[in-house]
Short mmCIF file of C-alpha atoms and ligand atoms in Angstrom, two decimals:
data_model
loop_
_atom_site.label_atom_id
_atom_site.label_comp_id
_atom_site.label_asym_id
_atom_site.label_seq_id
_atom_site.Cartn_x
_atom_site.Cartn_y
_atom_site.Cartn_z
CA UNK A 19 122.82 94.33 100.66
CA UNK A 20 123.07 95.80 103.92
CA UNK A 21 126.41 94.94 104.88
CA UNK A 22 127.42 92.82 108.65
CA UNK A 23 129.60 96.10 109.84
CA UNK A 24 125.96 98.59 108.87
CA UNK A 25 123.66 95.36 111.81
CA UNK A 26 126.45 95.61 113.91
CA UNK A 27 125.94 99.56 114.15
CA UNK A 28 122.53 99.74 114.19
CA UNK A 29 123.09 97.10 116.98
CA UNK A 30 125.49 99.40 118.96
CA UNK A 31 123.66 102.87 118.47
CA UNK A 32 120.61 100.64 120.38
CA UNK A 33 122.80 99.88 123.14
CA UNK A 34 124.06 103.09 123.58
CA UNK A 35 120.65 103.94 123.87
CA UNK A 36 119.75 101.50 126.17
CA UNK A 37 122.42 102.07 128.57
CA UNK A 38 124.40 99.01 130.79
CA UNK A 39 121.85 97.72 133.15
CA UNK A 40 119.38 96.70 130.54
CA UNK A 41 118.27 94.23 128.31
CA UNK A 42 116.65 93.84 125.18
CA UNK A 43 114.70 90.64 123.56
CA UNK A 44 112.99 91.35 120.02
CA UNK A 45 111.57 88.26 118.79
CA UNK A 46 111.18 86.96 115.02
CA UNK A 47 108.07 86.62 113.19
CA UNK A 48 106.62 83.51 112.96
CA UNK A 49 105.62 81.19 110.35
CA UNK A 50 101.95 81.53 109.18
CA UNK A 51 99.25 79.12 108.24
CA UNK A 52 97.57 79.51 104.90
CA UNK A 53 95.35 76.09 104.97
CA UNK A 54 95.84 73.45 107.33
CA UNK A 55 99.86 72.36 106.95
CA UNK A 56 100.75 75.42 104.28
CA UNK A 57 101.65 78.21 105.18
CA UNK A 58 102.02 82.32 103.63
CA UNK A 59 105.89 83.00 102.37
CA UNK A 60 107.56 83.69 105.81
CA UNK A 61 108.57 87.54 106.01
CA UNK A 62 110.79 88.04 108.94
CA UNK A 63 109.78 91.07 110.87
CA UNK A 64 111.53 94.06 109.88
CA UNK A 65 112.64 95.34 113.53
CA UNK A 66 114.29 92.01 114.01
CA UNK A 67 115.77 92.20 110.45
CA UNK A 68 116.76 95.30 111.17
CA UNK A 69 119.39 94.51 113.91
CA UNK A 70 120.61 90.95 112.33
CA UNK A 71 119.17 90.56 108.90
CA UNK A 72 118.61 86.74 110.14
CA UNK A 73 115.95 85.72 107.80
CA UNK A 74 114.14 82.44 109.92
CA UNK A 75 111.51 82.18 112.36
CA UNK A 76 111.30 80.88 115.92
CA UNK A 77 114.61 83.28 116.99
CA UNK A 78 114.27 86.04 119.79
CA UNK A 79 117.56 88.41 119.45
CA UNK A 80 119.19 89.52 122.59
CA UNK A 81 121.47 92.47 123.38
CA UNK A 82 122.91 92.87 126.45
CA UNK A 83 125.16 95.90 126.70
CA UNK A 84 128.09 95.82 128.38
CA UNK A 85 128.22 92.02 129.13
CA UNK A 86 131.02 90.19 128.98
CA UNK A 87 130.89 87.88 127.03
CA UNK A 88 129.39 89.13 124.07
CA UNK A 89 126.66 92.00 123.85
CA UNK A 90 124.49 90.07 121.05
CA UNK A 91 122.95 86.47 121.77
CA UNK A 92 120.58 84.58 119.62
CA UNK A 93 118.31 82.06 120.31
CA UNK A 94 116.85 80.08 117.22
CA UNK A 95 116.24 76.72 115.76
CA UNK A 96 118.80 74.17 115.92
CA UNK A 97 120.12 71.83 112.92
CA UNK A 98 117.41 68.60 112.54
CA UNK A 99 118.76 66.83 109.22
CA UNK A 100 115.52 65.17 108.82
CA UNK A 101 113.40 68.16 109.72
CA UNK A 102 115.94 70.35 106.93
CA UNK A 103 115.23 67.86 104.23
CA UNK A 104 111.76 68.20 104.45
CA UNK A 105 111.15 71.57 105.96
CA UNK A 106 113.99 73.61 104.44
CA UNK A 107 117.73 74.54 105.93
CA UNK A 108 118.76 76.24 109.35
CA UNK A 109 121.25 78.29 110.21
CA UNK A 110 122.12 76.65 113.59
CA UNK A 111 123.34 78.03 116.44
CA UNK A 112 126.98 77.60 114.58
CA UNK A 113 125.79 79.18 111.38
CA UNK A 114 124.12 82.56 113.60
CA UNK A 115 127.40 83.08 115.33
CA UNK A 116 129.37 82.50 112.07
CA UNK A 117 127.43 84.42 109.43
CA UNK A 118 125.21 86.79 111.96
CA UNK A 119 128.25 87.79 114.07
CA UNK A 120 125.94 86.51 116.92
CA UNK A 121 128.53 86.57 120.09
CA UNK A 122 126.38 83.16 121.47
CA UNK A 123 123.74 81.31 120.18
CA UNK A 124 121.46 78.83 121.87
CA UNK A 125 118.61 76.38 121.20
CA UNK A 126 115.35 78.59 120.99
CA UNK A 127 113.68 75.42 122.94
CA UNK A 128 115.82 76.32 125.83
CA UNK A 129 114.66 79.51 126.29
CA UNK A 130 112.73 79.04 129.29
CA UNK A 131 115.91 77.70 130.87
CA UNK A 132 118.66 80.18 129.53
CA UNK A 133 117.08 83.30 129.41
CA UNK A 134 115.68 84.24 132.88
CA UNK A 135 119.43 83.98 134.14
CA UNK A 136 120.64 86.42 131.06
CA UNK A 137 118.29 89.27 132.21
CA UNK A 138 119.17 88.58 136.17
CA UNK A 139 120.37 92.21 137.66
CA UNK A 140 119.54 94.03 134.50
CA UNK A 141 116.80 96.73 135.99
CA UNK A 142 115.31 97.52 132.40
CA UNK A 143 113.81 95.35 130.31
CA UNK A 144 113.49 96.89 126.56
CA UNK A 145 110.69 94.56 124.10
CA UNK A 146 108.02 95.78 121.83
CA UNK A 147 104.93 95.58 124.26
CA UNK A 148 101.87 95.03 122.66
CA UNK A 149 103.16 94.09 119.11
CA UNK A 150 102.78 90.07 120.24
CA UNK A 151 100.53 89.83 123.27
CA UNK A 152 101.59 86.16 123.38
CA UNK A 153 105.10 87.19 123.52
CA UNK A 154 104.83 89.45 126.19
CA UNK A 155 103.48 87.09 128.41
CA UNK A 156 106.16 85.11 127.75
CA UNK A 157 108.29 87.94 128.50
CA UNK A 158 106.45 88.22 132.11
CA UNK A 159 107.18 85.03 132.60
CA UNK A 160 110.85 85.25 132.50
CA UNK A 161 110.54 88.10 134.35
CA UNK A 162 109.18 86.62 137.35
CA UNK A 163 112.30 83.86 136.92
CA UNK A 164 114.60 86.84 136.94
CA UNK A 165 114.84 90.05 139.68
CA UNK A 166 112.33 92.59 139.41
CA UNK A 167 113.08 94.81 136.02
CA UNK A 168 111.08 97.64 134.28
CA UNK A 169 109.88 97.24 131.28
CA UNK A 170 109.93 99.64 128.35
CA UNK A 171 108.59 99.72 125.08
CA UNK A 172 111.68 99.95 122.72
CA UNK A 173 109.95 100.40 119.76
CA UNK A 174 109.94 104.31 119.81
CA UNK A 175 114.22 104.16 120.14
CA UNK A 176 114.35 102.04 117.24
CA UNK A 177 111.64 103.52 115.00
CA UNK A 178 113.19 106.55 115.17
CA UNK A 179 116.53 105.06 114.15
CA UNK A 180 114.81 103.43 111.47
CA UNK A 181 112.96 106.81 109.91
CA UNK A 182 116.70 107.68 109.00
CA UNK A 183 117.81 106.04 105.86
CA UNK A 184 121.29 105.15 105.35
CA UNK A 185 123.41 105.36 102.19
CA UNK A 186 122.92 101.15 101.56
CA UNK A 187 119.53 101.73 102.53
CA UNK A 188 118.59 104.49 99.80
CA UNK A 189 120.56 102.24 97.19
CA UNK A 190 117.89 99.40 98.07
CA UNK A 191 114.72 101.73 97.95
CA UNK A 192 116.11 102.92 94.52
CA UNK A 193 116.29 100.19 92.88
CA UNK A 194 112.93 98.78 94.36
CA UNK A 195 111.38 101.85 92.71
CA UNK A 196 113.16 101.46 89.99
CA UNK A 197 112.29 97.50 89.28
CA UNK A 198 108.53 98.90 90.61
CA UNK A 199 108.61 101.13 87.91
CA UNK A 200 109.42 98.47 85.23
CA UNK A 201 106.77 96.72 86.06
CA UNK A 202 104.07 100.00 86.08
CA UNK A 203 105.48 99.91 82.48
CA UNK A 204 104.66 96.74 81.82
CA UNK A 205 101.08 96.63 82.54
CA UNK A 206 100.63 99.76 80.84
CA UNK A 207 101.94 97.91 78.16
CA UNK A 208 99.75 94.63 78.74
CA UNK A 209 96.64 96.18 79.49
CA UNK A 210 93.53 96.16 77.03
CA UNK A 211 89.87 95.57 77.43
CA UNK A 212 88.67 91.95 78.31
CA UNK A 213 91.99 91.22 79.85
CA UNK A 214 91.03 90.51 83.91
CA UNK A 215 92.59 92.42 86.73
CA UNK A 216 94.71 89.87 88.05
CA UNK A 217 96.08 89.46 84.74
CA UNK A 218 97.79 92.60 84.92
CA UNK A 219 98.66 91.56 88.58
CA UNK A 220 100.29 88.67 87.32
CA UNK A 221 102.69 91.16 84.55
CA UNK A 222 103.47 93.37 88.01
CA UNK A 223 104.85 89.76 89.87
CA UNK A 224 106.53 88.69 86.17
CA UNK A 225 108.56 92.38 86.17
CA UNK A 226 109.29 92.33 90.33
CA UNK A 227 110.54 88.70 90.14
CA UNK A 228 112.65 88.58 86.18
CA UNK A 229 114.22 91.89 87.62
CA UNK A 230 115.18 90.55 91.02
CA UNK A 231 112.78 91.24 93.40
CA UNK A 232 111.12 87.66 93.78
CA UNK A 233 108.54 89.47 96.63
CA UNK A 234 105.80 92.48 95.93
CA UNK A 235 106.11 94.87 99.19
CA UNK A 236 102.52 94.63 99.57
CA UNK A 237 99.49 92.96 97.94
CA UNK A 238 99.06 95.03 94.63
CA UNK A 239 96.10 96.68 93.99
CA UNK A 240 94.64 96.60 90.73
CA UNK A 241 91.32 98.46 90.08
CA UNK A 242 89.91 99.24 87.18
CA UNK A 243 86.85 102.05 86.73
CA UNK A 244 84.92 102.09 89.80
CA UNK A 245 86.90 99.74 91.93
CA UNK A 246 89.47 102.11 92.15
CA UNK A 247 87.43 104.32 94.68
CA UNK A 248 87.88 101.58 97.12
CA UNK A 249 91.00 102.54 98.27
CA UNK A 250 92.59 99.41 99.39
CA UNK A 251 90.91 97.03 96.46
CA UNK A 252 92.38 93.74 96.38
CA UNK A 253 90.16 91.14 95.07
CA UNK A 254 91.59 92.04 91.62
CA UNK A 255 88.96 90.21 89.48
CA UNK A 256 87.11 92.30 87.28
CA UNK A 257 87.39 92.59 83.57
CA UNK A 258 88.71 95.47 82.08
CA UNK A 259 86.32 97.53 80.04
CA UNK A 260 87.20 99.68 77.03
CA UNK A 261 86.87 103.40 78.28
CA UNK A 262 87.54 103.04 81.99
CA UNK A 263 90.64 104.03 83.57
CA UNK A 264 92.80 101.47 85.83
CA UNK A 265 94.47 101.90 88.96
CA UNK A 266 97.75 100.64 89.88
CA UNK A 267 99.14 100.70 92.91
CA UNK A 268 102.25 98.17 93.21
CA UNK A 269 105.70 97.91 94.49
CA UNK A 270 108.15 95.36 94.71
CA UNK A 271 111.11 94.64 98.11
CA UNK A 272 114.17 94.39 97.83
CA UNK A 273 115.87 92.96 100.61
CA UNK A 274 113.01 93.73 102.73
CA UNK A 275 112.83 97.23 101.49
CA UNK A 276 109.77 98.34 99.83
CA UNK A 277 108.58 100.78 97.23
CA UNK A 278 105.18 101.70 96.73
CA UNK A 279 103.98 103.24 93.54
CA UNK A 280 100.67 103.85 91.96
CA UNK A 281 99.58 105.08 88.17
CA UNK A 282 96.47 105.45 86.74
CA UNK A 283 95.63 105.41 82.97
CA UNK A 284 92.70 104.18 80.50
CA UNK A 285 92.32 100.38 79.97
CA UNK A 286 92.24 101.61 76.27
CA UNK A 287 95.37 103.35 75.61
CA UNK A 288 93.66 106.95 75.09
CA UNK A 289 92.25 109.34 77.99
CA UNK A 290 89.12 110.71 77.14
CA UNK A 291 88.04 114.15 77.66
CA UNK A 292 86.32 114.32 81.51
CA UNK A 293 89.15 111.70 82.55
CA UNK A 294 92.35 113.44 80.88
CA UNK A 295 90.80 117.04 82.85
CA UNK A 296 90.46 114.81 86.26
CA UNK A 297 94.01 113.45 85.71
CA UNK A 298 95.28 116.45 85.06
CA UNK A 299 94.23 117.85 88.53
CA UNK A 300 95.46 115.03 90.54
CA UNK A 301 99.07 115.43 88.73
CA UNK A 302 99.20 119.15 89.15
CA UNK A 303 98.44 118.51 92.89
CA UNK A 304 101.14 115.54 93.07
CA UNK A 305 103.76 117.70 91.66
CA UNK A 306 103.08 120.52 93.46
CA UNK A 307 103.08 118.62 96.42
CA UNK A 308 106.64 117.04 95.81
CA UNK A 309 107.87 120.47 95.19
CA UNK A 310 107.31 121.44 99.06
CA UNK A 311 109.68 118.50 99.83
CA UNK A 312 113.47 119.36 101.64
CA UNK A 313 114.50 119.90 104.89
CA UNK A 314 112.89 121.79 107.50
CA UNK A 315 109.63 121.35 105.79
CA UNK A 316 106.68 120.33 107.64
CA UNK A 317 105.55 116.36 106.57
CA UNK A 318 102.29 117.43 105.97
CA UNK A 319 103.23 120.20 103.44
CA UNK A 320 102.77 118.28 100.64
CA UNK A 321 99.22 117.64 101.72
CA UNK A 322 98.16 120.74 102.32
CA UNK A 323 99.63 121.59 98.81
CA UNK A 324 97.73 119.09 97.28
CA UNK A 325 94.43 119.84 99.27
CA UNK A 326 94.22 123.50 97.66
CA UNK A 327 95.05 122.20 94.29
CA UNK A 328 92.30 119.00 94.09
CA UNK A 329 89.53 121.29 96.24
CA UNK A 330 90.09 123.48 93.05
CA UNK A 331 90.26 121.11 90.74
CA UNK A 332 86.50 120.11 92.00
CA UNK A 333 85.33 123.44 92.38
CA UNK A 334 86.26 123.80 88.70
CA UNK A 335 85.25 120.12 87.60
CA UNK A 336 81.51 121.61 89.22
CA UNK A 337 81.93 118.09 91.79
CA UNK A 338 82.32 120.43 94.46
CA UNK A 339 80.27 124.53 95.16
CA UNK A 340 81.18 126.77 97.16
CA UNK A 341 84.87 128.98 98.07
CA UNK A 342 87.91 126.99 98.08
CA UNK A 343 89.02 128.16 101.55
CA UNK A 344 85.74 127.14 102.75
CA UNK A 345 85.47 123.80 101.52
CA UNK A 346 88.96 123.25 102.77
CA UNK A 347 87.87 124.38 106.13
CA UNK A 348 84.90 122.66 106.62
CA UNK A 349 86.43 119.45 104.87
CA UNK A 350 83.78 118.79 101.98
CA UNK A 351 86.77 117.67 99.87
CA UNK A 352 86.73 114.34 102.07
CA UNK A 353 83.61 113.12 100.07
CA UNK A 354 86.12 113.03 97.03
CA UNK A 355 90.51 112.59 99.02
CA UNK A 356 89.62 110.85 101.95
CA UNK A 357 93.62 109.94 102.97
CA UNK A 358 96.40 111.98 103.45
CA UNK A 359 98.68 112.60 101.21
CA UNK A 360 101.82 110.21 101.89
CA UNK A 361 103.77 108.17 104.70
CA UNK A 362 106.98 106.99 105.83
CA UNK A 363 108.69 104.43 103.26
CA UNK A 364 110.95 101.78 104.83
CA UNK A 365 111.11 98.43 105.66
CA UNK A 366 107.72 98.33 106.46
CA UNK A 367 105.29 99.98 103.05
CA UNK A 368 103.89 102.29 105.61
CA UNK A 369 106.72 102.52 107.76
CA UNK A 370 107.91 103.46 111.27
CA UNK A 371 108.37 106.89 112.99
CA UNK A 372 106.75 109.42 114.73
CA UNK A 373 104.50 112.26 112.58
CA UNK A 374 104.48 114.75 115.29
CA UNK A 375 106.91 115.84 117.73
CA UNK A 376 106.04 117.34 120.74
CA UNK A 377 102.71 117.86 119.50
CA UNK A 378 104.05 119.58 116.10
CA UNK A 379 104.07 117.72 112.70
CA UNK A 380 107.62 116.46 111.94
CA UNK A 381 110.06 118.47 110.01
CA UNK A 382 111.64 116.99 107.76
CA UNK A 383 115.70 115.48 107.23
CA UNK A 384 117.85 114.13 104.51
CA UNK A 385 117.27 110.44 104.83
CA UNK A 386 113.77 110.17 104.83
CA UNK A 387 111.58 108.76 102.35
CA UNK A 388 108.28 109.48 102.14
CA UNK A 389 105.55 109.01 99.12
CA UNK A 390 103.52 111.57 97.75
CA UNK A 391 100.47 110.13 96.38
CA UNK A 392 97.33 112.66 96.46
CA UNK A 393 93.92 110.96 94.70
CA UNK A 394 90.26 111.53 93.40
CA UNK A 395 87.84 109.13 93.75
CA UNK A 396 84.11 109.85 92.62
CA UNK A 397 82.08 106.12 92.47
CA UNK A 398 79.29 105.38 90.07
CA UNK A 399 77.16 106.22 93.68
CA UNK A 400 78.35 109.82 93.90
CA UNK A 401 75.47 111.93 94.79
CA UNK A 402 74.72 115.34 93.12
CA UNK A 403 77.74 114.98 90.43
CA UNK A 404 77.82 114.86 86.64
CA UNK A 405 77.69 111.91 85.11
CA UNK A 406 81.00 112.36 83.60
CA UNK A 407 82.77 112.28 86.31
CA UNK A 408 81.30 109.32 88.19
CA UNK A 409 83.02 105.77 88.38
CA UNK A 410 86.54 107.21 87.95
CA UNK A 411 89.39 106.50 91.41
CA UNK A 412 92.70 108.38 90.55
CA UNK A 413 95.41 108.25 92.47
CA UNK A 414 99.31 109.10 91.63
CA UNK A 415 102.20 107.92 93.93
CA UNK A 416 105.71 108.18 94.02
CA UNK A 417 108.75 107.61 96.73
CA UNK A 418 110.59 110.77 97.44
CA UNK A 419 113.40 110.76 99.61
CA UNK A 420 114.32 113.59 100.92
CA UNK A 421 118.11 115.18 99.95
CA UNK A 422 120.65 118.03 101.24
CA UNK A 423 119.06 120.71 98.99
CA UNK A 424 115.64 119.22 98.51
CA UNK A 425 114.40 115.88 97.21
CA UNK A 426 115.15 112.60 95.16
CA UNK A 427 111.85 110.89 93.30
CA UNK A 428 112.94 107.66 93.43
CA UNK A 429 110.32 106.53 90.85
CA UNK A 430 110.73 108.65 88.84
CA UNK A 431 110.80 105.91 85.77
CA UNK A 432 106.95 105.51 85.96
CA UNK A 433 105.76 107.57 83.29
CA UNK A 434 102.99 109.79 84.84
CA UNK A 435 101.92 112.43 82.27
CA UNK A 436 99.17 111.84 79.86
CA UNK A 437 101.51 111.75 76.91
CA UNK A 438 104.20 109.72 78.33
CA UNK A 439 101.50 107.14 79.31
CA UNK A 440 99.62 107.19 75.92
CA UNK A 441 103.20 106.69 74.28
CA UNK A 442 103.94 103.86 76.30
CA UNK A 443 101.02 101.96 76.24
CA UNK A 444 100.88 102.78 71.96
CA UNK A 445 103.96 100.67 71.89
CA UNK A 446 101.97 97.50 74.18
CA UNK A 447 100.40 94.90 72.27
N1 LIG B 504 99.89 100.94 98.98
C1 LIG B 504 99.28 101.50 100.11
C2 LIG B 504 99.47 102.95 100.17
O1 LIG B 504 99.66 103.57 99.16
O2 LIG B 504 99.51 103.54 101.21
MN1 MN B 505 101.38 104.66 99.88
MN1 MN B 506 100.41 102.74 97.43
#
């Protein structure tokens, strides 16, 4: 749990940012259709969350630094008895200054009334342009209500805050690795030939929710033989066949904190020779990778790690002919690890914050978290490769945070060497 003192900070760090003569208005996300009068599970936008934790839709969060009576003002849905017995319950404007700390709280559908006097005399105007184009005309609107103000994008301020994981935060990542990595278990566990993908989708959502995490971070991909060399496979409806391998990747949220974790191992319990040599390489790239992890290392490090080791790896494997440094240079290992090698973890699966600084790759600081998941992916298609090697997608990912004197792997409960996986899935049924 992120605690009311740990918004209230985040909240004043902004506004120290922002300085007195501004104003900031972040809205919510909204509700979603799924077919005519359902909708998806609302997920409340995770730079909103971020400064309230307020978990409805149809709210817009003000801060106003420096005003007097009260720097933090919410606007949101108000209490309809008959619309909360059918609908669901609301906070109120009562229950947002009560449990959010909100200073005011009005009726979001007098917006149009309130807010255009709130932002009168403040010169700067901080939203998220271009994140809700409806919502910035809206903002324009109540701009032209209001003096004449500059706008600026605030999203750069607040990513940047948000790249920087605190103490509560960490705690939340870990143990949304740490239920992920129950539920990797689990499927290794479940899996066997004839069994369908979503199956084993439906083992991952049975571990995330019994273990407390009723949400997955992201929709789980679950590909078995060739599907895995479509990287972002989600149709999940194949059959498992005896002597392919399948491809996990699947994390759970916690509080709106995600992990994201993927394993790879044979349907059948038992690697067989061409895919336990493949595997091999994309581990010994993944660890070697992690190892360049801890501060003041580049964020790309572990990529160019695990670039030399997989261009080997093919070189070896025969996939690939020609020098190393060579194919590295002119890029031929893209027909085989077409996506870098990790990304910010946060609120968001591929979170917020800047890769380069002033035109240099980011170093990197205790408090980030970033995963490390280098791949191989040759489809039944591949041209001018053994046959061996064809219809296999590998790919092995893990959260790392990164510590004082180097780094944290926060899932480090999925087992991820050959005979940690074949022991595990010997004891499955
Ligand atoms: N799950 C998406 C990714 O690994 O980036
Ligand atoms: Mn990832
Ligand atoms: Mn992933």
């Amino acid at each position: 749990m992120i605690s009311k003192a740990e918004f209230a900070l985040r909240r004043k760090r902004l506004m120290a940012m922002m300085g007195s003569d501004s104003i900031a208005i972040l809205p919510s996300a909204s509700e979603m259709t799924r077919s005519r009068d359902t909708e998806y599970s609302f997920r409340q936008d995770s730079d909103f969350h971020y400064l309230c934790g307020f978990n409805e839709p149809e709210a817009v969060l003000i801060l106003i630094p420096g005003r007097k009576h009260g720097d933090y003002i919410m606007f949101n849905r108000e209490r309809d008895l008959v619309k909360e017995t059918w609908h669901g319950r609301r906070a109120g404007q009562q229950g947002v200054m009560d449990k959010f700390n909100a200073a005011d709280a009005f009726p979001v559908d007098d917006i149009d009334d309130i807010l255009p006097g709130l932002m009168e005399g403040r010169e700067t105007i901080y939203c998220a342009i271009g994140a809700n184009k409806e919502f910035d005309e809206r903002i324009i609107g109540w701009l032209s209500g209001a003096s004449q103000g500059e706008i600026i994008d605030i999203s750069h301020a607040l990513h940047d805050f948000r790249l920087y994981k605190s103490a509560s935060e960490i705690k939340l990542m870990r143990k949304a690795a740490e239920i992920s990595a129950k539920a990797h278990i689990r499927a290794m566990e479940k899996a066997r030939p004839g069994l369908y993908e979503y199956q084993i989708e439906a083992e991952l959502l049975h571990e995330f929710a019994t273990s407390g995490a009723r949400f997955p971070a992201y929709n789980s991909i679950v590909a078995s033989g060739d599907n895995a060399c479509i990287l972002h496979y989600v149709e999940n409806e194949s059959e498992l066949k005896d002597g392919d391998l399948l491809m996990i990747d699947a994390g759970a949220e916690v509080d709106l904190y995600a992990a994201d974790i993927s394993r790879t191992f044979p349907v059948n319990g038992r690697f067989s020779e061409p895919q336990k040599i493949m595997y091999n390489w994309v581990l010994k790239a993944q660890l070697a990778a992690i190892e360049t992890i801890k501060p003041g290392a580049c964020w790309n490090a572990p990529h160019e790690a695990a670039v030399k080791i997989l261009t080997k790896g093919l070189v070896e494997m025969g996939i690939l002919k020609g020098k190393v440094s060579s194919l590295i240079k002119n890029e031929a290992y893209k027909a085989f690890y077409m996506h870098k090698t990790g990304h910010w973890l946060g609120l968001d699966v591929h979170d917020v914050g800047d890769y380069q600084v002033g035109g240099e790759p980011r170093v990197l600081e205790p408090g980030m978290v970033l995963t490390v998941e280098p791949g191989l992916y040759v489809p039944l298609n591949a041209k001018k490769v053994a046959k061996r090697w064809k219809g296999m997608g590998i790919r092995i990912e893990d959260d790392v945070l990164v510590t004082k004197n180097g780094f944290d792997v926060l899932s480090k409960n999925a087992p991820k060497t050959i005979p940690d996986i074949e022991a595990v899935m010997s004891k499955g049924n």
